[in-house]
Amino acid sequence: MQWQMKHYTTLDSTNLEAKRIIQSSQADLSLNQLHGLIVAAEQQTGGKGRLGRMWVSQSGNGLWFSAVIQPKLPLEQAGLYSFAAAVSVAEAIAQETALPVKLKWPNDVLWQGKKLCGILCELVARTKTEYYIVIGIGINVNQQLQEFPPELHDKAISLAMIARAPVDGASLLSTVLQNLQNNCALLESEGFARIRDKWKTWNCVLGQAVSVQQQGKELYHGIAEDITMDGALQVRTPEGVTQVIAGDVSLRSSSGANFFDAADAVTE
Ligand code: BTN
């Protein structure tokens, strides 16, 4: 597959634009044109986060892009591509900057509890058998603290703030895309096990006390034990073991106070 880039100065959201392109294109244009399409924008006026939140991306100093793929895995396994995407970003940041980032379930990329990158995967079905995934990736690259709204100052961070030097966004983008291609191919050829193993090497959640919220309500407290082969987070609670398929996870200190939940707050 060749990635093909459509670059914009400003968009409402690269995910929205990618979905508009998929939905408006003719059936016979499908495979070659859509699989591998990258929609990238210097700025987003309506960046979308997970769970209906907004994603702050007015700054021209971040990487805001969406990769369109036509998956080989069946629709029920579409969620696994978001783990491949998170691993691809973590690997790329390590390759480009040598910074050892962490992954928080399902696909937040963190530095010391602060959010560096968020990923929003959305499905678009064109027919019963033809579906696409829009993998939206937002990476805080060269922003300085004052470019984030005050309420995010203790929750978000950029690579340049960590490295104390500018980071080459174009090079980072190309490394993420290379990794994404390799990791999606690995997922499709060998199943989830290898991507899951890679994800675990970067994760900061397993073995930790966590709380899980859905729609602002705290649902579970417990110890995050594992990721299932469906990508669910397995949490041991006082009531038993539960599998979380959607929601926000906060790490908790042993005193019970939220230790950090940057990934959740940063998009609100
Ligand atoms: C999250 O809530 O953590 C996910 C944030 C995803 C943001 C990216 S930026 C590029 C793409 N376009 C969007 O509107 N959202 C994603």
PDB file of C-alpha atoms and ligand atoms in Angstrom:
ATOM      1  CA  MET A   1       0.000   0.000   0.000  1.00  0.00           C
ATOM      2  CA  GLN A   2       1.114   3.554  -0.757  1.00  0.00           C
ATOM      3  CA  TRP A   3      -0.084   6.275   1.570  1.00  0.00           C
ATOM      4  CA  GLN A   4      -1.547   9.211  -0.372  1.00  0.00           C
ATOM      5  CA  MET A   5      -1.664  12.535   1.419  1.00  0.00           C
ATOM      6  CA  LYS A   6      -4.352  15.201   1.112  1.00  0.00           C
ATOM      7  CA  HIS A   7      -3.067  18.234   2.959  1.00  0.00           C
ATOM      8  CA  TYR A   8      -5.201  21.144   4.175  1.00  0.00           C
ATOM      9  CA  THR A   9      -4.322  24.366   5.957  1.00  0.00           C
ATOM     10  CA  THR A  10      -7.497  24.331   8.036  1.00  0.00           C
ATOM     11  CA  LEU A  11     -10.255  21.779   8.450  1.00  0.00           C
ATOM     12  CA  ASP A  12     -13.036  21.293  10.946  1.00  0.00           C
ATOM     13  CA  SER A  13     -11.705  17.786  11.595  1.00  0.00           C
ATOM     14  CA  THR A  14      -9.540  15.457   9.541  1.00  0.00           C
ATOM     15  CA  ASN A  15     -11.761  12.542  10.621  1.00  0.00           C
ATOM     16  CA  LEU A  16     -14.858  14.359   9.372  1.00  0.00           C
ATOM     17  CA  GLU A  17     -13.183  15.203   6.068  1.00  0.00           C
ATOM     18  CA  ALA A  18     -11.975  11.614   5.610  1.00  0.00           C
ATOM     19  CA  LYS A  19     -15.500  10.346   6.250  1.00  0.00           C
ATOM     20  CA  ARG A  20     -16.949  12.878   3.792  1.00  0.00           C
ATOM     21  CA  ILE A  21     -14.488  11.684   1.135  1.00  0.00           C
ATOM     22  CA  ILE A  22     -15.317   8.011   1.747  1.00  0.00           C
ATOM     23  CA  GLN A  23     -19.031   8.627   1.652  1.00  0.00           C
ATOM     24  CA  SER A  24     -18.976  10.823  -1.430  1.00  0.00           C
ATOM     25  CA  SER A  25     -16.706   8.716  -3.620  1.00  0.00           C
ATOM     26  CA  GLN A  26     -18.067   6.447  -6.322  1.00  0.00           C
ATOM     27  CA  ALA A  27     -18.092   2.703  -5.690  1.00  0.00           C
ATOM     28  CA  ASP A  28     -15.668   2.035  -8.531  1.00  0.00           C
ATOM     29  CA  LEU A  29     -13.155   4.482  -7.078  1.00  0.00           C
ATOM     30  CA  SER A  30     -13.038   2.618  -3.814  1.00  0.00           C
ATOM     31  CA  LEU A  31     -10.043   0.423  -3.144  1.00  0.00           C
ATOM     32  CA  ASN A  32      -7.058   2.212  -4.641  1.00  0.00           C
ATOM     33  CA  GLN A  33      -8.272   5.672  -3.850  1.00  0.00           C
ATOM     34  CA  LEU A  34      -9.502   5.253  -0.317  1.00  0.00           C
ATOM     35  CA  HIS A  35      -7.275   2.575   1.208  1.00  0.00           C
ATOM     36  CA  GLY A  36      -4.147   4.480   2.212  1.00  0.00           C
ATOM     37  CA  LEU A  37      -5.628   7.969   2.003  1.00  0.00           C
ATOM     38  CA  ILE A  38      -4.192  10.389   4.577  1.00  0.00           C
ATOM     39  CA  VAL A  39      -6.093  13.564   5.397  1.00  0.00           C
ATOM     40  CA  ALA A  40      -3.861  15.993   7.276  1.00  0.00           C
ATOM     41  CA  ALA A  41      -4.515  19.545   8.448  1.00  0.00           C
ATOM     42  CA  GLU A  42      -2.292  22.181   9.982  1.00  0.00           C
ATOM     43  CA  GLN A  43      -5.165  23.288  12.181  1.00  0.00           C
ATOM     44  CA  GLN A  44      -8.550  21.889  13.148  1.00  0.00           C
ATOM     45  CA  THR A  45     -11.408  24.128  14.197  1.00  0.00           C
ATOM     46  CA  GLY A  46     -13.563  21.249  15.468  1.00  0.00           C
ATOM     47  CA  GLY A  47     -11.166  18.472  16.366  1.00  0.00           C
ATOM     48  CA  LYS A  48     -12.998  15.415  17.680  1.00  0.00           C
ATOM     49  CA  GLY A  49     -11.921  13.351  20.657  1.00  0.00           C
ATOM     50  CA  ARG A  50     -13.127  10.016  21.976  1.00  0.00           C
ATOM     51  CA  LEU A  51     -16.553   9.650  23.563  1.00  0.00           C
ATOM     52  CA  GLY A  52     -17.941  12.747  21.860  1.00  0.00           C
ATOM     53  CA  ARG A  53     -15.427  15.151  23.329  1.00  0.00           C
ATOM     54  CA  MET A  54     -13.554  17.898  21.546  1.00  0.00           C
ATOM     55  CA  TRP A  55      -9.847  17.790  20.784  1.00  0.00           C
ATOM     56  CA  VAL A  56      -7.884  21.008  21.117  1.00  0.00           C
ATOM     57  CA  SER A  57      -6.024  21.343  17.822  1.00  0.00           C
ATOM     58  CA  GLN A  58      -6.147  24.987  16.726  1.00  0.00           C
ATOM     59  CA  SER A  59      -2.375  25.157  17.009  1.00  0.00           C
ATOM     60  CA  GLY A  60      -0.340  24.704  13.847  1.00  0.00           C
ATOM     61  CA  ASN A  61       2.341  23.029  15.929  1.00  0.00           C
ATOM     62  CA  GLY A  62       0.711  19.626  16.272  1.00  0.00           C
ATOM     63  CA  LEU A  63       0.250  16.702  13.917  1.00  0.00           C
ATOM     64  CA  TRP A  64      -3.438  16.249  13.126  1.00  0.00           C
ATOM     65  CA  PHE A  65      -4.215  13.583  10.575  1.00  0.00           C
ATOM     66  CA  SER A  66      -6.493  10.698   9.673  1.00  0.00           C
ATOM     67  CA  ALA A  67      -5.441   7.513   7.910  1.00  0.00           C
ATOM     68  CA  VAL A  68      -8.086   5.629   5.942  1.00  0.00           C
ATOM     69  CA  ILE A  69      -7.670   1.877   5.688  1.00  0.00           C
ATOM     70  CA  GLN A  70      -9.828  -0.857   4.244  1.00  0.00           C
ATOM     71  CA  PRO A  71      -9.289  -3.587   6.834  1.00  0.00           C
ATOM     72  CA  LYS A  72      -8.869  -7.245   6.025  1.00  0.00           C
ATOM     73  CA  LEU A  73     -10.194  -8.274   9.446  1.00  0.00           C
ATOM     74  CA  PRO A  74     -13.962  -8.657   9.877  1.00  0.00           C
ATOM     75  CA  LEU A  75     -15.993  -5.794  11.303  1.00  0.00           C
ATOM     76  CA  GLU A  76     -16.190  -7.412  14.781  1.00  0.00           C
ATOM     77  CA  GLN A  77     -12.407  -7.074  15.067  1.00  0.00           C
ATOM     78  CA  ALA A  78     -12.186  -3.497  13.805  1.00  0.00           C
ATOM     79  CA  GLY A  79     -11.387  -2.198  17.308  1.00  0.00           C
ATOM     80  CA  LEU A  80      -8.044  -3.995  17.264  1.00  0.00           C
ATOM     81  CA  TYR A  81      -6.667  -1.540  14.702  1.00  0.00           C
ATOM     82  CA  SER A  82      -6.678   1.190  17.338  1.00  0.00           C
ATOM     83  CA  PHE A  83      -4.111  -0.805  19.336  1.00  0.00           C
ATOM     84  CA  ALA A  84      -1.958  -1.123  16.207  1.00  0.00           C
ATOM     85  CA  ALA A  85      -2.225   2.657  15.818  1.00  0.00           C
ATOM     86  CA  ALA A  86      -1.214   3.366  19.431  1.00  0.00           C
ATOM     87  CA  VAL A  87       1.777   1.037  19.172  1.00  0.00           C
ATOM     88  CA  SER A  88       2.776   2.707  15.898  1.00  0.00           C
ATOM     89  CA  VAL A  89       2.813   6.145  17.515  1.00  0.00           C
ATOM     90  CA  ALA A  90       4.746   4.960  20.588  1.00  0.00           C
ATOM     91  CA  GLU A  91       7.321   3.257  18.399  1.00  0.00           C
ATOM     92  CA  ALA A  92       7.639   6.292  16.130  1.00  0.00           C
ATOM     93  CA  ILE A  93       8.151   8.685  19.053  1.00  0.00           C
ATOM     94  CA  ALA A  94      10.865   6.388  20.406  1.00  0.00           C
ATOM     95  CA  GLN A  95      12.506   6.167  16.978  1.00  0.00           C
ATOM     96  CA  GLU A  96      12.393   9.916  16.362  1.00  0.00           C
ATOM     97  CA  THR A  97      13.078  11.304  19.826  1.00  0.00           C
ATOM     98  CA  ALA A  98      14.178   8.375  22.020  1.00  0.00           C
ATOM     99  CA  LEU A  99      11.490   9.413  24.538  1.00  0.00           C
ATOM    100  CA  PRO A 100       9.970   6.371  26.252  1.00  0.00           C
ATOM    101  CA  VAL A 101       6.251   7.176  26.248  1.00  0.00           C
ATOM    102  CA  LYS A 102       3.523   5.071  27.846  1.00  0.00           C
ATOM    103  CA  LEU A 103       0.211   3.732  26.552  1.00  0.00           C
ATOM    104  CA  LYS A 104      -2.984   3.859  28.551  1.00  0.00           C
ATOM    105  CA  TRP A 105      -5.881   1.620  27.535  1.00  0.00           C
ATOM    106  CA  PRO A 106      -7.081   1.699  24.903  1.00  0.00           C
ATOM    107  CA  ASN A 107      -4.915   4.049  22.905  1.00  0.00           C
ATOM    108  CA  ASP A 108      -3.749   7.149  24.763  1.00  0.00           C
ATOM    109  CA  VAL A 109      -0.094   8.054  24.513  1.00  0.00           C
ATOM    110  CA  LEU A 110       1.166   9.654  27.718  1.00  0.00           C
ATOM    111  CA  TRP A 111       4.265  11.181  29.195  1.00  0.00           C
ATOM    112  CA  GLN A 112       4.341  11.059  32.982  1.00  0.00           C
ATOM    113  CA  GLY A 113       0.562  11.023  33.044  1.00  0.00           C
ATOM    114  CA  LYS A 114       0.144  13.924  30.619  1.00  0.00           C
ATOM    115  CA  LYS A 115      -1.395  13.435  27.235  1.00  0.00           C
ATOM    116  CA  LEU A 116       0.871  13.559  24.211  1.00  0.00           C
ATOM    117  CA  CYS A 117      -1.347  11.919  21.644  1.00  0.00           C
ATOM    118  CA  GLY A 118      -4.951  10.812  21.249  1.00  0.00           C
ATOM    119  CA  ILE A 119      -6.409   8.406  18.720  1.00  0.00           C
ATOM    120  CA  LEU A 120      -9.993   8.301  17.479  1.00  0.00           C
ATOM    121  CA  CYS A 121     -10.932   5.391  15.202  1.00  0.00           C
ATOM    122  CA  GLU A 122     -14.225   5.596  13.364  1.00  0.00           C
ATOM    123  CA  LEU A 123     -15.907   3.034  11.129  1.00  0.00           C
ATOM    124  CA  VAL A 124     -17.509   3.860   7.800  1.00  0.00           C
ATOM    125  CA  ALA A 125     -19.501   1.133   6.084  1.00  0.00           C
ATOM    126  CA  ARG A 126     -20.195   1.718   2.395  1.00  0.00           C
ATOM    127  CA  THR A 127     -21.933  -1.587   1.793  1.00  0.00           C
ATOM    128  CA  LYS A 128     -22.556  -4.681   3.936  1.00  0.00           C
ATOM    129  CA  THR A 129     -19.132  -6.052   3.062  1.00  0.00           C
ATOM    130  CA  GLU A 130     -17.111  -2.928   2.297  1.00  0.00           C
ATOM    131  CA  TYR A 131     -16.036  -0.950   5.311  1.00  0.00           C
ATOM    132  CA  TYR A 132     -13.259   1.456   6.177  1.00  0.00           C
ATOM    133  CA  ILE A 133     -11.619   2.649   9.356  1.00  0.00           C
ATOM    134  CA  VAL A 134     -10.669   6.266   9.757  1.00  0.00           C
ATOM    135  CA  ILE A 135      -7.759   6.278  12.199  1.00  0.00           C
ATOM    136  CA  GLY A 136      -7.552   9.839  13.517  1.00  0.00           C
ATOM    137  CA  ILE A 137      -4.301  10.666  15.253  1.00  0.00           C
ATOM    138  CA  GLY A 138      -3.478  13.871  17.101  1.00  0.00           C
ATOM    139  CA  ILE A 139       0.066  14.314  18.378  1.00  0.00           C
ATOM    140  CA  ASN A 140       1.189  17.308  20.410  1.00  0.00           C
ATOM    141  CA  VAL A 141       4.531  18.002  18.741  1.00  0.00           C
ATOM    142  CA  ASN A 142       5.881  21.544  19.007  1.00  0.00           C
ATOM    143  CA  GLN A 143       3.374  23.445  21.121  1.00  0.00           C
ATOM    144  CA  GLN A 144       4.547  25.415  24.109  1.00  0.00           C
ATOM    145  CA  LEU A 145       2.529  25.404  27.316  1.00  0.00           C
ATOM    146  CA  GLN A 146       0.774  28.697  26.555  1.00  0.00           C
ATOM    147  CA  GLU A 147      -0.707  27.228  23.378  1.00  0.00           C
ATOM    148  CA  PHE A 148      -2.829  24.866  25.467  1.00  0.00           C
ATOM    149  CA  PRO A 149      -5.888  26.280  27.235  1.00  0.00           C
ATOM    150  CA  PRO A 150      -5.201  26.866  30.962  1.00  0.00           C
ATOM    151  CA  GLU A 151      -7.411  23.965  32.025  1.00  0.00           C
ATOM    152  CA  LEU A 152      -5.110  21.590  30.150  1.00  0.00           C
ATOM    153  CA  HIS A 153      -1.837  22.932  31.541  1.00  0.00           C
ATOM    154  CA  ASP A 154      -1.428  20.075  33.981  1.00  0.00           C
ATOM    155  CA  LYS A 155      -2.925  17.480  31.659  1.00  0.00           C
ATOM    156  CA  ALA A 156      -1.377  17.928  28.224  1.00  0.00           C
ATOM    157  CA  ILE A 157       2.191  18.099  27.029  1.00  0.00           C
ATOM    158  CA  SER A 158       4.072  18.257  23.719  1.00  0.00           C
ATOM    159  CA  LEU A 159       7.184  16.456  22.546  1.00  0.00           C
ATOM    160  CA  ALA A 160       9.054  19.765  22.306  1.00  0.00           C
ATOM    161  CA  MET A 161       8.171  20.596  25.917  1.00  0.00           C
ATOM    162  CA  ILE A 162       9.655  17.279  27.011  1.00  0.00           C
ATOM    163  CA  ALA A 163      12.689  17.350  24.727  1.00  0.00           C
ATOM    164  CA  ARG A 164      13.264  21.103  25.278  1.00  0.00           C
ATOM    165  CA  ALA A 165      13.923  21.364  21.559  1.00  0.00           C
ATOM    166  CA  PRO A 166      11.806  21.454  18.391  1.00  0.00           C
ATOM    167  CA  VAL A 167      10.844  18.098  16.939  1.00  0.00           C
ATOM    168  CA  ASP A 168      10.676  17.394  13.197  1.00  0.00           C
ATOM    169  CA  GLY A 169       6.957  16.841  12.637  1.00  0.00           C
ATOM    170  CA  ALA A 170       7.273  15.748   8.985  1.00  0.00           C
ATOM    171  CA  SER A 171       9.767  13.068   9.864  1.00  0.00           C
ATOM    172  CA  LEU A 172       7.614  11.911  12.786  1.00  0.00           C
ATOM    173  CA  LEU A 173       4.569  11.688  10.519  1.00  0.00           C
ATOM    174  CA  SER A 174       6.390   9.590   7.990  1.00  0.00           C
ATOM    175  CA  THR A 175       7.690   7.221  10.691  1.00  0.00           C
ATOM    176  CA  VAL A 176       4.211   6.860  12.215  1.00  0.00           C
ATOM    177  CA  LEU A 177       2.794   6.010   8.779  1.00  0.00           C
ATOM    178  CA  GLN A 178       5.517   3.472   8.073  1.00  0.00           C
ATOM    179  CA  ASN A 179       4.880   1.822  11.443  1.00  0.00           C
ATOM    180  CA  LEU A 180       1.132   1.930  10.946  1.00  0.00           C
ATOM    181  CA  GLN A 181       1.457   0.100   7.662  1.00  0.00           C
ATOM    182  CA  ASN A 182       3.715  -2.553   9.235  1.00  0.00           C
ATOM    183  CA  ASN A 183       1.595  -2.999  12.353  1.00  0.00           C
ATOM    184  CA  CYS A 184      -1.698  -3.255  10.437  1.00  0.00           C
ATOM    185  CA  ALA A 185      -0.054  -5.876   8.208  1.00  0.00           C
ATOM    186  CA  LEU A 186       1.168  -7.731  11.316  1.00  0.00           C
ATOM    187  CA  LEU A 187      -2.313  -7.631  12.844  1.00  0.00           C
ATOM    188  CA  GLU A 188      -3.823  -8.990   9.641  1.00  0.00           C
ATOM    189  CA  SER A 189      -1.240 -11.702   9.062  1.00  0.00           C
ATOM    190  CA  GLU A 190      -0.697 -12.939  12.622  1.00  0.00           C
ATOM    191  CA  GLY A 191      -3.772 -11.872  14.568  1.00  0.00           C
ATOM    192  CA  PHE A 192      -3.912  -9.700  17.669  1.00  0.00           C
ATOM    193  CA  ALA A 193      -1.350 -11.585  19.794  1.00  0.00           C
ATOM    194  CA  ARG A 194       1.755  -9.809  18.457  1.00  0.00           C
ATOM    195  CA  ILE A 195       0.232  -6.320  18.572  1.00  0.00           C
ATOM    196  CA  ARG A 196      -1.110  -7.052  22.047  1.00  0.00           C
ATOM    197  CA  ASP A 197       2.390  -8.080  23.185  1.00  0.00           C
ATOM    198  CA  LYS A 198       3.847  -4.903  21.737  1.00  0.00           C
ATOM    199  CA  TRP A 199       1.097  -2.814  23.348  1.00  0.00           C
ATOM    200  CA  LYS A 200       1.852  -4.427  26.714  1.00  0.00           C
ATOM    201  CA  THR A 201       5.513  -3.441  26.510  1.00  0.00           C
ATOM    202  CA  TRP A 202       4.473   0.226  26.343  1.00  0.00           C
ATOM    203  CA  ASN A 203       1.526   0.140  28.744  1.00  0.00           C
ATOM    204  CA  CYS A 204       1.305   1.861  32.123  1.00  0.00           C
ATOM    205  CA  VAL A 205      -2.030   0.368  33.183  1.00  0.00           C
ATOM    206  CA  LEU A 206      -1.685  -3.378  33.744  1.00  0.00           C
ATOM    207  CA  GLY A 207      -1.048  -4.334  37.345  1.00  0.00           C
ATOM    208  CA  GLN A 208      -2.276  -0.906  38.512  1.00  0.00           C
ATOM    209  CA  ALA A 209      -5.278   0.164  40.559  1.00  0.00           C
ATOM    210  CA  VAL A 210      -7.717   1.821  38.177  1.00  0.00           C
ATOM    211  CA  SER A 211     -11.144   3.311  38.081  1.00  0.00           C
ATOM    212  CA  VAL A 212     -13.315   3.072  35.019  1.00  0.00           C
ATOM    213  CA  GLN A 213     -15.867   5.714  34.089  1.00  0.00           C
ATOM    214  CA  GLN A 214     -18.503   5.630  31.419  1.00  0.00           C
ATOM    215  CA  GLN A 215     -20.403   8.798  30.511  1.00  0.00           C
ATOM    216  CA  GLY A 216     -18.971  10.543  33.560  1.00  0.00           C
ATOM    217  CA  LYS A 217     -20.125   7.812  35.971  1.00  0.00           C
ATOM    218  CA  GLU A 218     -17.611   5.776  37.898  1.00  0.00           C
ATOM    219  CA  LEU A 219     -18.428   2.143  37.171  1.00  0.00           C
ATOM    220  CA  TYR A 220     -15.605   0.045  38.521  1.00  0.00           C
ATOM    221  CA  HIS A 221     -12.620   0.198  40.845  1.00  0.00           C
ATOM    222  CA  GLY A 222     -10.107  -2.570  40.698  1.00  0.00           C
ATOM    223  CA  ILE A 223      -6.807  -3.826  39.422  1.00  0.00           C
ATOM    224  CA  ALA A 224      -6.255  -3.817  35.651  1.00  0.00           C
ATOM    225  CA  GLU A 225      -5.101  -7.344  34.987  1.00  0.00           C
ATOM    226  CA  ASP A 226      -4.850  -7.893  31.268  1.00  0.00           C
ATOM    227  CA  ILE A 227      -6.020  -7.091  27.766  1.00  0.00           C
ATOM    228  CA  THR A 228      -8.258  -9.792  26.315  1.00  0.00           C
ATOM    229  CA  MET A 229      -7.892 -11.064  22.768  1.00  0.00           C
ATOM    230  CA  ASP A 230     -10.848  -8.796  21.886  1.00  0.00           C
ATOM    231  CA  GLY A 231      -8.995  -5.745  23.164  1.00  0.00           C
ATOM    232  CA  ALA A 232     -11.114  -5.398  26.317  1.00  0.00           C
ATOM    233  CA  LEU A 233      -9.476  -4.319  29.577  1.00  0.00           C
ATOM    234  CA  GLN A 234      -9.829  -7.032  32.212  1.00  0.00           C
ATOM    235  CA  VAL A 235     -10.300  -5.518  35.659  1.00  0.00           C
ATOM    236  CA  ARG A 236     -10.439  -7.435  38.941  1.00  0.00           C
ATOM    237  CA  THR A 237     -12.959  -5.686  41.202  1.00  0.00           C
ATOM    238  CA  PRO A 238     -14.115  -6.689  44.688  1.00  0.00           C
ATOM    239  CA  GLU A 239     -17.179  -8.183  42.976  1.00  0.00           C
ATOM    240  CA  GLY A 240     -15.215 -10.271  40.497  1.00  0.00           C
ATOM    241  CA  VAL A 241     -13.465  -9.961  37.148  1.00  0.00           C
ATOM    242  CA  THR A 242     -15.034  -7.710  34.535  1.00  0.00           C
ATOM    243  CA  GLN A 243     -14.129  -6.898  30.955  1.00  0.00           C
ATOM    244  CA  VAL A 244     -14.335  -3.256  29.959  1.00  0.00           C
ATOM    245  CA  ILE A 245     -14.947  -2.652  26.266  1.00  0.00           C
ATOM    246  CA  ALA A 246     -15.497   1.112  26.357  1.00  0.00           C
ATOM    247  CA  GLY A 247     -14.876   3.912  28.800  1.00  0.00           C
ATOM    248  CA  ASP A 248     -12.260   6.015  30.468  1.00  0.00           C
ATOM    249  CA  VAL A 249      -9.614   4.553  32.685  1.00  0.00           C
ATOM    250  CA  SER A 250      -7.926   6.549  35.445  1.00  0.00           C
ATOM    251  CA  LEU A 251      -4.945   5.265  37.336  1.00  0.00           C
ATOM    252  CA  ARG A 252      -5.372   5.524  41.095  1.00  0.00           C
ATOM    253  CA  SER A 253      -2.862   5.894  43.855  1.00  0.00           C
ATOM    254  CA  SER A 254      -2.910   3.387  46.713  1.00  0.00           C
ATOM    255  CA  SER A 255      -4.752   5.982  48.844  1.00  0.00           C
ATOM    256  CA  GLY A 256      -7.608   5.803  46.380  1.00  0.00           C
ATOM    257  CA  ALA A 257      -7.177   9.320  45.000  1.00  0.00           C
ATOM    258  CA  ASN A 258      -6.978   9.634  41.244  1.00  0.00           C
ATOM    259  CA  PHE A 259      -3.316   9.445  40.402  1.00  0.00           C
ATOM    260  CA  PHE A 260      -3.729  10.723  36.929  1.00  0.00           C
ATOM    261  CA  ASP A 261      -6.499  10.851  34.429  1.00  0.00           C
ATOM    262  CA  ALA A 262      -4.956  13.218  31.969  1.00  0.00           C
ATOM    263  CA  ALA A 263      -6.122  11.300  28.967  1.00  0.00           C
ATOM    264  CA  ASP A 264      -9.711  11.787  29.934  1.00  0.00           C
ATOM    265  CA  ALA A 265      -9.606  15.387  30.902  1.00  0.00           C
ATOM    266  CA  VAL A 266      -7.511  16.663  28.064  1.00  0.00           C
ATOM    267  CA  THR A 267     -10.265  16.364  25.506  1.00  0.00           C
ATOM    268  CA  GLU A 268     -13.054  17.874  27.540  1.00  0.00           C
TER     269      GLU A 268
HETATM  270  C1  BTN B   1      -8.903  11.309  22.132  1.00  0.00           C
HETATM  271  O1  BTN B   1      -9.944  11.741  22.617  1.00  0.00           O
HETATM  272  O2  BTN B   1      -7.966  10.972  22.850  1.00  0.00           O
HETATM  273  C2  BTN B   1      -8.755  11.161  20.652  1.00  0.00           C
HETATM  274  C3  BTN B   1      -8.285  12.420  19.999  1.00  0.00           C
HETATM  275  C4  BTN B   1      -8.087  12.271  18.505  1.00  0.00           C
HETATM  276  C5  BTN B   1      -7.665  13.555  17.856  1.00  0.00           C
HETATM  277  C6  BTN B   1      -7.338  13.390  16.398  1.00  0.00           C
HETATM  278  S1  BTN B   1      -6.594  14.839  15.694  1.00  0.00           S
HETATM  279  C7  BTN B   1      -6.766  14.171  14.099  1.00  0.00           C
HETATM  280  C8  BTN B   1      -8.116  13.483  14.041  1.00  0.00           C
HETATM  281  N1  BTN B   1      -9.158  14.421  13.705  1.00  0.00           N
HETATM  282  C9  BTN B   1     -10.014  14.603  14.687  1.00  0.00           C
HETATM  283  O3  BTN B   1     -10.993  15.368  14.661  1.00  0.00           O
HETATM  284  N2  BTN B   1      -9.671  13.844  15.749  1.00  0.00           N
HETATM  285  C10 BTN B   1      -8.498  13.050  15.467  1.00  0.00           C
END
